[in-house]
PDB file of C-alpha atoms in Angstrom:
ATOM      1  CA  UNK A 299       0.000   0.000   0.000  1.00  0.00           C
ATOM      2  CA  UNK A 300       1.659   3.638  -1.316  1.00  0.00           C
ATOM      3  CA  UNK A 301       0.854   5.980   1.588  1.00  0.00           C
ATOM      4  CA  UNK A 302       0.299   9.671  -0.176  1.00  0.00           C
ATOM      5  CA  UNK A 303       0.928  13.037   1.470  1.00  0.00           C
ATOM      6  CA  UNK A 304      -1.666  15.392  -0.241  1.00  0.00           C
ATOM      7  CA  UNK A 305      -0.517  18.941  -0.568  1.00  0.00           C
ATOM      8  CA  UNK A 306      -2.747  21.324  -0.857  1.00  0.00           C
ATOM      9  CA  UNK A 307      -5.555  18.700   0.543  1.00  0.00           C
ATOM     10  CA  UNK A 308      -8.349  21.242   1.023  1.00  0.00           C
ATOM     11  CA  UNK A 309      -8.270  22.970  -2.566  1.00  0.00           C
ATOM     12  CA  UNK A 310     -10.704  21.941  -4.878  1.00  0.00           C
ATOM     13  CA  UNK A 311      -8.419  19.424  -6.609  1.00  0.00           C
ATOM     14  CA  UNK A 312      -7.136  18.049  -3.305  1.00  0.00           C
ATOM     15  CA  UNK A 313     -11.104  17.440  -1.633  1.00  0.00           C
ATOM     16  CA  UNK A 314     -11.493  15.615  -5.296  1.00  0.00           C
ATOM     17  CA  UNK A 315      -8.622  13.525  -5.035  1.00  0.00           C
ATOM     18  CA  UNK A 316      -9.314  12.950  -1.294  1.00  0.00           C
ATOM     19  CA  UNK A 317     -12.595  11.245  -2.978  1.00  0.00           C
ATOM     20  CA  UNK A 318     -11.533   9.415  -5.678  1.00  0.00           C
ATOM     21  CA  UNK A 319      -8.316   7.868  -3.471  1.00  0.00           C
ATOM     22  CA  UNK A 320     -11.262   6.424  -1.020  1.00  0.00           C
ATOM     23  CA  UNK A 321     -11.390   2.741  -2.657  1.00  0.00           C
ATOM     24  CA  UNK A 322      -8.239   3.010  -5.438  1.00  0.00           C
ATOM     25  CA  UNK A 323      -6.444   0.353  -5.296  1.00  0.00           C
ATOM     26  CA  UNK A 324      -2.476   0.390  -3.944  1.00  0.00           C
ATOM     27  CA  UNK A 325      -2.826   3.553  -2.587  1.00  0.00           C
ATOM     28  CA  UNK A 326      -4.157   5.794   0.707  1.00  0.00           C
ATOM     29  CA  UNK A 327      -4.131   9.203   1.591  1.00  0.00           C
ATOM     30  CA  UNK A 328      -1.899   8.822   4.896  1.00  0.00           C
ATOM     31  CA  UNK A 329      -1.688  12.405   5.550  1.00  0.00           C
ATOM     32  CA  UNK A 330      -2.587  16.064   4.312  1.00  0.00           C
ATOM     33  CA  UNK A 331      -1.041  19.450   4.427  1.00  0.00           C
ATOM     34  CA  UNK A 332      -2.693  22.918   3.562  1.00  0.00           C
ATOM     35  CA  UNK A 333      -2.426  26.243   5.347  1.00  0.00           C
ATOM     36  CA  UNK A 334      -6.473  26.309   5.710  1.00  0.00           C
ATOM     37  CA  UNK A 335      -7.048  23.858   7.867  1.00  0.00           C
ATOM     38  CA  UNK A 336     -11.460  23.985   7.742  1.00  0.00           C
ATOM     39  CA  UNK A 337     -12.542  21.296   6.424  1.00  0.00           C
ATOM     40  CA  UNK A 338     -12.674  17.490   7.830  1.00  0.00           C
ATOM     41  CA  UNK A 339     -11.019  15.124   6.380  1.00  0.00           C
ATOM     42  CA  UNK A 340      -9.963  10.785   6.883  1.00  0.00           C
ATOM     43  CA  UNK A 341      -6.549  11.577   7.887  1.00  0.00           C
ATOM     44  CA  UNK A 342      -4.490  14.321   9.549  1.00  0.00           C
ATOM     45  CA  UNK A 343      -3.878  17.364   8.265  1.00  0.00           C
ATOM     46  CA  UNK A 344      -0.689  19.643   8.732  1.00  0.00           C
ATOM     47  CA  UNK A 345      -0.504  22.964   8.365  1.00  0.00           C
ATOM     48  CA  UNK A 346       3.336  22.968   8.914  1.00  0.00           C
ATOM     49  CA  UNK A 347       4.883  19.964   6.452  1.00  0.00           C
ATOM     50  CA  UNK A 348       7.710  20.551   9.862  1.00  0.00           C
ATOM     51  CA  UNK A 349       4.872  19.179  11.822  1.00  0.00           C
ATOM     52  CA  UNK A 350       4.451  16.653   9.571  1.00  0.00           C
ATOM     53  CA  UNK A 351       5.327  12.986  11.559  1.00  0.00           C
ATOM     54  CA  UNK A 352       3.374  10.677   9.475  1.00  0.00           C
ATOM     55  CA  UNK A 353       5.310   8.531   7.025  1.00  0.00           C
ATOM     56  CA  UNK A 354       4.587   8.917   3.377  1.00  0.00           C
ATOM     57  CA  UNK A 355       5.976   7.413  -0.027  1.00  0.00           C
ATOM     58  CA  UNK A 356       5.273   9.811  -2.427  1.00  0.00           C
ATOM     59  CA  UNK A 357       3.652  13.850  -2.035  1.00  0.00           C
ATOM     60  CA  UNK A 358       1.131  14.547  -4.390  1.00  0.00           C
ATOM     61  CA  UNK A 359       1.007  18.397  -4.448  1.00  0.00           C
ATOM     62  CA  UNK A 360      -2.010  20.515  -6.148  1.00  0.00           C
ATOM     63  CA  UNK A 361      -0.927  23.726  -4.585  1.00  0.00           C
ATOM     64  CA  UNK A 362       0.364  27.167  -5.016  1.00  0.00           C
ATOM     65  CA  UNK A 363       3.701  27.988  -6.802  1.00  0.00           C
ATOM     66  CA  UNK A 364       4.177  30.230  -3.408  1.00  0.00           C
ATOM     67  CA  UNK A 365       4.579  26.861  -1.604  1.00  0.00           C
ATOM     68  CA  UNK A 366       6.915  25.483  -4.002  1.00  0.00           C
ATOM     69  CA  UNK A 367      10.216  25.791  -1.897  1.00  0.00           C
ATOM     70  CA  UNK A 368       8.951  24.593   1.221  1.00  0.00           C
ATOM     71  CA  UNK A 369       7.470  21.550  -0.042  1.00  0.00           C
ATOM     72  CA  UNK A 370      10.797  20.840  -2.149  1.00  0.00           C
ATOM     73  CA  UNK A 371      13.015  21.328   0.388  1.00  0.00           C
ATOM     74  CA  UNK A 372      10.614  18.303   2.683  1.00  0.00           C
ATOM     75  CA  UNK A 373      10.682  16.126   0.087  1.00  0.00           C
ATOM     76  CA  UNK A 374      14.448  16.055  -0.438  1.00  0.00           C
ATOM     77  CA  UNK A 375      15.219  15.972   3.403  1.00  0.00           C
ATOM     78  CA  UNK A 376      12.910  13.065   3.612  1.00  0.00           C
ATOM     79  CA  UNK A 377      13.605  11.612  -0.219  1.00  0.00           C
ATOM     80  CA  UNK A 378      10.055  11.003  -1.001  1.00  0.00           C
ATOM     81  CA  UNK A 379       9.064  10.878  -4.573  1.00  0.00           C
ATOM     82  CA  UNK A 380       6.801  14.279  -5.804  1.00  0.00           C
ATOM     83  CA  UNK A 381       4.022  14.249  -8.239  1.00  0.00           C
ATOM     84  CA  UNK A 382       4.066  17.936  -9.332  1.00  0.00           C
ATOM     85  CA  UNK A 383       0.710  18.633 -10.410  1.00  0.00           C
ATOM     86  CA  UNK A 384       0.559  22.650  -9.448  1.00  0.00           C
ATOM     87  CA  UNK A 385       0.381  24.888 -12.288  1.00  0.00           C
ATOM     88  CA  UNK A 386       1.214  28.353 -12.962  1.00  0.00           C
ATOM     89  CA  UNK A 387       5.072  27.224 -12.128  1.00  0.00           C
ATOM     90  CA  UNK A 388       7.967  30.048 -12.941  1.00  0.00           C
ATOM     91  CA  UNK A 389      10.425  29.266 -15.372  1.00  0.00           C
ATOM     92  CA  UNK A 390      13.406  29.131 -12.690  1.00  0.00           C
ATOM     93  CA  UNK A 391      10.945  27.078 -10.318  1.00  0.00           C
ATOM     94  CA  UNK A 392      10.372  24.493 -13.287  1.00  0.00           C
ATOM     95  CA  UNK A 393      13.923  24.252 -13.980  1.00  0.00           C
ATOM     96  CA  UNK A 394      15.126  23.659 -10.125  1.00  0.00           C
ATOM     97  CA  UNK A 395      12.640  20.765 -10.197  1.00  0.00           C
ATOM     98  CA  UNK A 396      13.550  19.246 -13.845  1.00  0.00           C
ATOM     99  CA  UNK A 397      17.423  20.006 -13.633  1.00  0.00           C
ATOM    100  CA  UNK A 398      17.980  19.849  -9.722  1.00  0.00           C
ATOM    101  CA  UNK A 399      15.574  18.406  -7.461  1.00  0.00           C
ATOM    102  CA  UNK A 400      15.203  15.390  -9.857  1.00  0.00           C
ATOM    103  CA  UNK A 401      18.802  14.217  -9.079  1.00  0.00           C
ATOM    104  CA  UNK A 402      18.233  13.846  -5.485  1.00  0.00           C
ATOM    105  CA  UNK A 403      14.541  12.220  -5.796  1.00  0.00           C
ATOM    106  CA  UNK A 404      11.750  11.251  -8.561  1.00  0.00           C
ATOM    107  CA  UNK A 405      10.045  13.772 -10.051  1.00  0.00           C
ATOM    108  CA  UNK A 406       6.841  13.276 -12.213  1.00  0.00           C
ATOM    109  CA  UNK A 407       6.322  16.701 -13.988  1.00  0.00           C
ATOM    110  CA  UNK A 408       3.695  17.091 -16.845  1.00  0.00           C
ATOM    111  CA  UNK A 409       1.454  20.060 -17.628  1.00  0.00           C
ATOM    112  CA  UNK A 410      -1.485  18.535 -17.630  1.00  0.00           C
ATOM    113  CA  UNK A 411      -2.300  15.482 -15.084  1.00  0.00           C
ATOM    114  CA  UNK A 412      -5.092  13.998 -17.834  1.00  0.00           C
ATOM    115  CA  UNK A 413      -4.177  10.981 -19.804  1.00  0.00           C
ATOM    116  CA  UNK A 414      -6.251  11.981 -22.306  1.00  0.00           C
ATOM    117  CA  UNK A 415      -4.364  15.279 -23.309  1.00  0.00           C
ATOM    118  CA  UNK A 416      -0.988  13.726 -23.243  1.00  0.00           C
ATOM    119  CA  UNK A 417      -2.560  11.505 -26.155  1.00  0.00           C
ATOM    120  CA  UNK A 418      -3.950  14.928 -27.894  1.00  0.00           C
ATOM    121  CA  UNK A 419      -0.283  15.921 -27.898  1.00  0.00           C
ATOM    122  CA  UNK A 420       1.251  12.522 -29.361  1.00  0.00           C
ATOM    123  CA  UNK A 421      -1.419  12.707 -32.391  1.00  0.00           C
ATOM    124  CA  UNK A 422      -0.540  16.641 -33.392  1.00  0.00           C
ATOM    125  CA  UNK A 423       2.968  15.992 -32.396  1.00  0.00           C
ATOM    126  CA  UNK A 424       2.345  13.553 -35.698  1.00  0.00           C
ATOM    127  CA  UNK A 425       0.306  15.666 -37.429  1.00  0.00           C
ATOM    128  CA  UNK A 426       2.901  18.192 -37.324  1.00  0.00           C
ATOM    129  CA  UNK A 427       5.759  16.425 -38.602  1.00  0.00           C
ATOM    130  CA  UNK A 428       3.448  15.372 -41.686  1.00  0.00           C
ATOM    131  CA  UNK A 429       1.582  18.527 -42.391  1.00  0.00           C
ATOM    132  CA  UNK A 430       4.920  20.688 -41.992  1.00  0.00           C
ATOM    133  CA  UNK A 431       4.898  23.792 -44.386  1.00  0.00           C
ATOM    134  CA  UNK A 432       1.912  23.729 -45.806  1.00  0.00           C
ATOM    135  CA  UNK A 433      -0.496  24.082 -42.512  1.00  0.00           C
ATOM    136  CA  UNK A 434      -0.945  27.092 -40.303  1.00  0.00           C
ATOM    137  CA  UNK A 435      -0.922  25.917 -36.662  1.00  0.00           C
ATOM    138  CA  UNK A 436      -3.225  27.389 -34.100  1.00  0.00           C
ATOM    139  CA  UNK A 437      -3.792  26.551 -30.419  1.00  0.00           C
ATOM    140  CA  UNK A 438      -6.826  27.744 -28.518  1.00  0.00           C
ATOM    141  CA  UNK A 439      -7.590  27.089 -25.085  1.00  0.00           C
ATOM    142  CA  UNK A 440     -10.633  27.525 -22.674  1.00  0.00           C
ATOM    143  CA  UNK A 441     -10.983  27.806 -18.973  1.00  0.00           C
ATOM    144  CA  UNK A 442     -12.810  28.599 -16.435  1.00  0.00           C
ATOM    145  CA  UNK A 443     -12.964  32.520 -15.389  1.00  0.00           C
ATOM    146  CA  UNK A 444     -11.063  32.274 -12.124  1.00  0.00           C
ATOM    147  CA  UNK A 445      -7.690  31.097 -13.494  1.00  0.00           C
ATOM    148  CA  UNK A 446      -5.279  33.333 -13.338  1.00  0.00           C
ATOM    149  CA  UNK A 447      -2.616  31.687 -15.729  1.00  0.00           C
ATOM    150  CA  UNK A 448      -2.657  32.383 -19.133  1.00  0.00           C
ATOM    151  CA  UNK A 449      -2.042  30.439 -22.145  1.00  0.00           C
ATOM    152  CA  UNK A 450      -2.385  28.112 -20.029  1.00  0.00           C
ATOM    153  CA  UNK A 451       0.877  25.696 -19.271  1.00  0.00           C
ATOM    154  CA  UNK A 452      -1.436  22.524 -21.308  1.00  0.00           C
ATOM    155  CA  UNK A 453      -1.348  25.504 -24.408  1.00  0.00           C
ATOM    156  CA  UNK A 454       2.740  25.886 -24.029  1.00  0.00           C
ATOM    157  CA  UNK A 455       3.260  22.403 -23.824  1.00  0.00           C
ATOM    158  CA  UNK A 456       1.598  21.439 -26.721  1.00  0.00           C
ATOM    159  CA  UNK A 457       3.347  24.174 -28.666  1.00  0.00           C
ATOM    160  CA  UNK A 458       6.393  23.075 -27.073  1.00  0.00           C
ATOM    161  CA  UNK A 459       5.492  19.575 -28.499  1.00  0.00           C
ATOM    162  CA  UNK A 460       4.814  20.719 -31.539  1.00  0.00           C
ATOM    163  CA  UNK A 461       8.269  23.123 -31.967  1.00  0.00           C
ATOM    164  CA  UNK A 462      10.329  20.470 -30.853  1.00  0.00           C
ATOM    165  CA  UNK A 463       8.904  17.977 -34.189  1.00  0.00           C
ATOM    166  CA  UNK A 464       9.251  20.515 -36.593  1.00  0.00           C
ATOM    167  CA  UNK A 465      12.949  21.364 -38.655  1.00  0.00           C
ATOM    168  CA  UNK A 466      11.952  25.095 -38.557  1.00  0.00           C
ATOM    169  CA  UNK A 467      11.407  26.493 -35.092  1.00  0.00           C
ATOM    170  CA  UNK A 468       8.481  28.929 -35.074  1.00  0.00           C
ATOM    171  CA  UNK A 469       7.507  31.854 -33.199  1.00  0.00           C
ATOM    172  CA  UNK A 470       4.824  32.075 -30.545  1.00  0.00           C
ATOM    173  CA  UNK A 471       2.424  34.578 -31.332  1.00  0.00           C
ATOM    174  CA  UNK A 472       0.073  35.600 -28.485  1.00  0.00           C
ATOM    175  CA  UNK A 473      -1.582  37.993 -29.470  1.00  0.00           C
ATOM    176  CA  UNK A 474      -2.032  39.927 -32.897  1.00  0.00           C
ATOM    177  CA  UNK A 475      -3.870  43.413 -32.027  1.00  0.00           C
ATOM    178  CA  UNK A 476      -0.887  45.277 -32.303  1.00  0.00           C
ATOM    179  CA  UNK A 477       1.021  43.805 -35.263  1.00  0.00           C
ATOM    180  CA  UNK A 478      -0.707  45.128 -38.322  1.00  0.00           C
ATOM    181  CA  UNK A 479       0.661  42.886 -40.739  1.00  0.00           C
ATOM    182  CA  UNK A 480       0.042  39.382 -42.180  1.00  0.00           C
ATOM    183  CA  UNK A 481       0.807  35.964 -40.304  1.00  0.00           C
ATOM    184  CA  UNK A 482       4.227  34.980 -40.426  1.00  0.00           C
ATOM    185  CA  UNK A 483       4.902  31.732 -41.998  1.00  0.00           C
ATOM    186  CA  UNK A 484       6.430  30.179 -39.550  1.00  0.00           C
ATOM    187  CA  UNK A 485       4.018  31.527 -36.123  1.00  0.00           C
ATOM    188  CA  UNK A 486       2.333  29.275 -33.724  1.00  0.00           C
ATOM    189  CA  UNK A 487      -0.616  31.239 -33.122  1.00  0.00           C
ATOM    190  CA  UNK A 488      -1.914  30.725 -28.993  1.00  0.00           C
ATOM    191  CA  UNK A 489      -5.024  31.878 -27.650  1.00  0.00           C
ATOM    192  CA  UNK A 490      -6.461  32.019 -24.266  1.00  0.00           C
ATOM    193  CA  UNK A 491     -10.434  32.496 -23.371  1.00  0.00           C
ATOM    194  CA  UNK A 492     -11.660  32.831 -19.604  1.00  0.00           C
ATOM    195  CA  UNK A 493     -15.084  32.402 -19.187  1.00  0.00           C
ATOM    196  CA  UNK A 494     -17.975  30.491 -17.171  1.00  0.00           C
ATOM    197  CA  UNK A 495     -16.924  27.383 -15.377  1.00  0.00           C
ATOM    198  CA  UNK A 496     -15.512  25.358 -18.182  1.00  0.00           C
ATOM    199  CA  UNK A 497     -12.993  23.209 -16.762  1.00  0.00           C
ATOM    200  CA  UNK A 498     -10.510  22.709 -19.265  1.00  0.00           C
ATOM    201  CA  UNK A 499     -10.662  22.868 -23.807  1.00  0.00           C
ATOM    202  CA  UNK A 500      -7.863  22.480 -26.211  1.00  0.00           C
ATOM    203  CA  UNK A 501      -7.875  22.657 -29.981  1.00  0.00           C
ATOM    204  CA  UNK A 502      -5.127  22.753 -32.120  1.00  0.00           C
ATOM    205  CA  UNK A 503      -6.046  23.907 -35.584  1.00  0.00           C
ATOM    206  CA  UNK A 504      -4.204  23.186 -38.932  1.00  0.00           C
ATOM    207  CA  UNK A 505      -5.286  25.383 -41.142  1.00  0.00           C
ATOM    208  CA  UNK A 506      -4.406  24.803 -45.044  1.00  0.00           C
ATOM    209  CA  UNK A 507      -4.893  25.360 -48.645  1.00  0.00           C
ATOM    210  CA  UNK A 508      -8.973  24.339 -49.031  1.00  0.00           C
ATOM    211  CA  UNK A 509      -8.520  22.057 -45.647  1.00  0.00           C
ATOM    212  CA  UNK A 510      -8.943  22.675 -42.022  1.00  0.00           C
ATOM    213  CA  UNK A 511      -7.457  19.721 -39.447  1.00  0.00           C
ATOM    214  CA  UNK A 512      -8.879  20.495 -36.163  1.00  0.00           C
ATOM    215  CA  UNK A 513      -7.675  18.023 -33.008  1.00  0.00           C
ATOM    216  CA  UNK A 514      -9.564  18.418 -30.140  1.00  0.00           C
ATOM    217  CA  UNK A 515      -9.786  17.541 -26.486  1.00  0.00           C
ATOM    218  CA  UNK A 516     -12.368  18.886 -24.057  1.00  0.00           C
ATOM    219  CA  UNK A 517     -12.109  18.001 -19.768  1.00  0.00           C
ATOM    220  CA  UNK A 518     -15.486  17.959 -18.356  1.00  0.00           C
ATOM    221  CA  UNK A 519     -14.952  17.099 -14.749  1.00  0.00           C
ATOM    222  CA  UNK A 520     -11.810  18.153 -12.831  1.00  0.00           C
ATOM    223  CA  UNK A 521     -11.937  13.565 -11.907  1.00  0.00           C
ATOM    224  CA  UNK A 522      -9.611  13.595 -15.036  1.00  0.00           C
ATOM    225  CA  UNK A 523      -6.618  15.241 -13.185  1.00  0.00           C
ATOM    226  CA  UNK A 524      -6.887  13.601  -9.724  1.00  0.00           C
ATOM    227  CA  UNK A 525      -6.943  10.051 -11.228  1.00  0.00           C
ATOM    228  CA  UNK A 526      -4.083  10.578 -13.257  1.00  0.00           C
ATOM    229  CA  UNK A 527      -2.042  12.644 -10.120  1.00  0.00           C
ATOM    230  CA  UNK A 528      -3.042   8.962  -8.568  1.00  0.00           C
ATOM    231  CA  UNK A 529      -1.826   6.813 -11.526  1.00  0.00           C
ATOM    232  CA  UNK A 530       1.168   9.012 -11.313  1.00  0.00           C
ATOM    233  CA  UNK A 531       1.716   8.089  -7.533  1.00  0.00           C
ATOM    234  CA  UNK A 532       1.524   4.385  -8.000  1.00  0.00           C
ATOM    235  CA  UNK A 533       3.932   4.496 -11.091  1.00  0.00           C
ATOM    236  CA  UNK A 534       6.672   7.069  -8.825  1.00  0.00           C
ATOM    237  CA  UNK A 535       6.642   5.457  -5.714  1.00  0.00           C
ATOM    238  CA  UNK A 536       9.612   2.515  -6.405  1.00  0.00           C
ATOM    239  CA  UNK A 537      11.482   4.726  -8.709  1.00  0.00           C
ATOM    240  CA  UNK A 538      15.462   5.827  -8.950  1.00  0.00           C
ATOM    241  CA  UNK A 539      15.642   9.959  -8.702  1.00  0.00           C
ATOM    242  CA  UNK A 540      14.954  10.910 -11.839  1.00  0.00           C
ATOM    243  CA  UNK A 541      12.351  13.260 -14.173  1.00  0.00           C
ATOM    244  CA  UNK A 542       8.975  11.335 -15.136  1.00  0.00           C
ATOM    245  CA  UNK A 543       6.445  12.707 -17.319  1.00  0.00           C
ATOM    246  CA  UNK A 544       2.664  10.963 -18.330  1.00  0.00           C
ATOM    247  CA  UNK A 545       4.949   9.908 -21.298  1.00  0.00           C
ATOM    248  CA  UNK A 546       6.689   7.466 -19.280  1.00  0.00           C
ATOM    249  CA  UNK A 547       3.436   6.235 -17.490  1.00  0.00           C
ATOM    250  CA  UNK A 548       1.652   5.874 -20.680  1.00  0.00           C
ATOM    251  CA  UNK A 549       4.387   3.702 -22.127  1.00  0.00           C
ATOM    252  CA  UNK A 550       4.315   1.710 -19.443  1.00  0.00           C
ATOM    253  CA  UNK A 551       0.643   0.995 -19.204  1.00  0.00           C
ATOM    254  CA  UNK A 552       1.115   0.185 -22.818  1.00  0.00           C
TER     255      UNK A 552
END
């Protein structure tokens, strides 16, 4: 049985991962930690990760980037495994934990916790390196009106994704208002929209001569994240310091 340290425990991802971890197999919730201590939960909850005395093999952390260092520097004083799931992550705090936390403990690091999306990006990763030159590529992504993060790190990735397929690097364009000219040939167009409660839409468009390819992947309930943050955990727990990504879970599934 993987015991799992929920950070962040009393967010709205951590209350639905507290529910979906009641009855998944291999794994328990051991212990929680979040500075709001208000709600009641099946296990004890720390709001100091120092007060922390319950033993755990692996933190699963849905967070705030302003917790970041305090939860790193626990996990490598105690080597347990992390399962970064937080968003809205600065560029220096993404590379301590890719290029300098991961060579003390495993890491598993991936934009977006949902199986499902991680696919998305394998097919226009594909798409990509076969439409190359003759498509325009366009990402648009919808959330919800109270995030704060935009393009949203999903939206990066999969540009990232798609950047690192193609022989000509292109340019991120985000946003077009104040550029009175034409599309550049080589510009991935990225778009963000806030509205409503939607929980989470990506498209990436190829747009061509007489053709649009449009790939599509649409999160309906926030279940999608917290059962791939507990995939993640089972798949961490017995492995050498290192960075892990859904990638590597997927291939192993497969």
């Amino acid at each position: 049985m993987i015991n799992v340290l929920l950070s962040g425990c009393n967010g709205k991802m951590g209350q639905v991962i507290t529910r979906l971890a009641d009855g998944f197999n291999g794994l328990k919730i051991a212990a929680g930690f979040d500075i709001n201590n208000n709600i009641n939960n099946p296990y004890p909850v720390f709001t100091s990760l120092k007060e922390c005395n319950v033993k755990a093999d692996v933190i699963v952390d849905f967070s705030n980037p302003k917790a970041f260092g305090g939860l790193i520097e626990f996990a490598q004083e105690r080597k347990i495994p992390v399962v970064m799931c937080t968003t809205g992550l600065s560029s220096e705090q993404t590379h301590v934990l890719k290029d300098e936390v991961s060579k003390h403990i495993p890491v598993f690091f991936s934009a977006n916790m949902s199986i499902g999306v991680n696919l998305l990006i394998d097919l226009v990763k594909k798409a990509a390196k076969v439409l190359e030159g003759q498509f325009d590529i366009e990402i648009v992504e919808k959330h919800h009106n109270q995030k704060i993060d935009a393009p949203s790190g999903t939206a990066l990735a999969i540009a990232d994704a798609i950047n690192e397929t193609l022989e000509e690097k292109c340019e991120y364009m985000y946003d077009r208002h104040s550029r009175r000219k034409k599309r550049g040939r080589q510009e991935i167009g990225i778009h963000a929209v806030r509205g409503g409660t939607i929980v989470g839409d990506h498209s990436v468009i190829f747009a061509g001569n007489d053709e649009i390819i449009e790939i599509n992947h649409t999160a309906t309930s926030k279940e999608i994240f917290g059962v791939g943050a507990l995939k993640a955990s089972l798949f961490l727990a017995a492995k050498k310091p290192g960075l892990y990504s859904m990638t590597d879970l997927i291939a192993e599934i497969k």
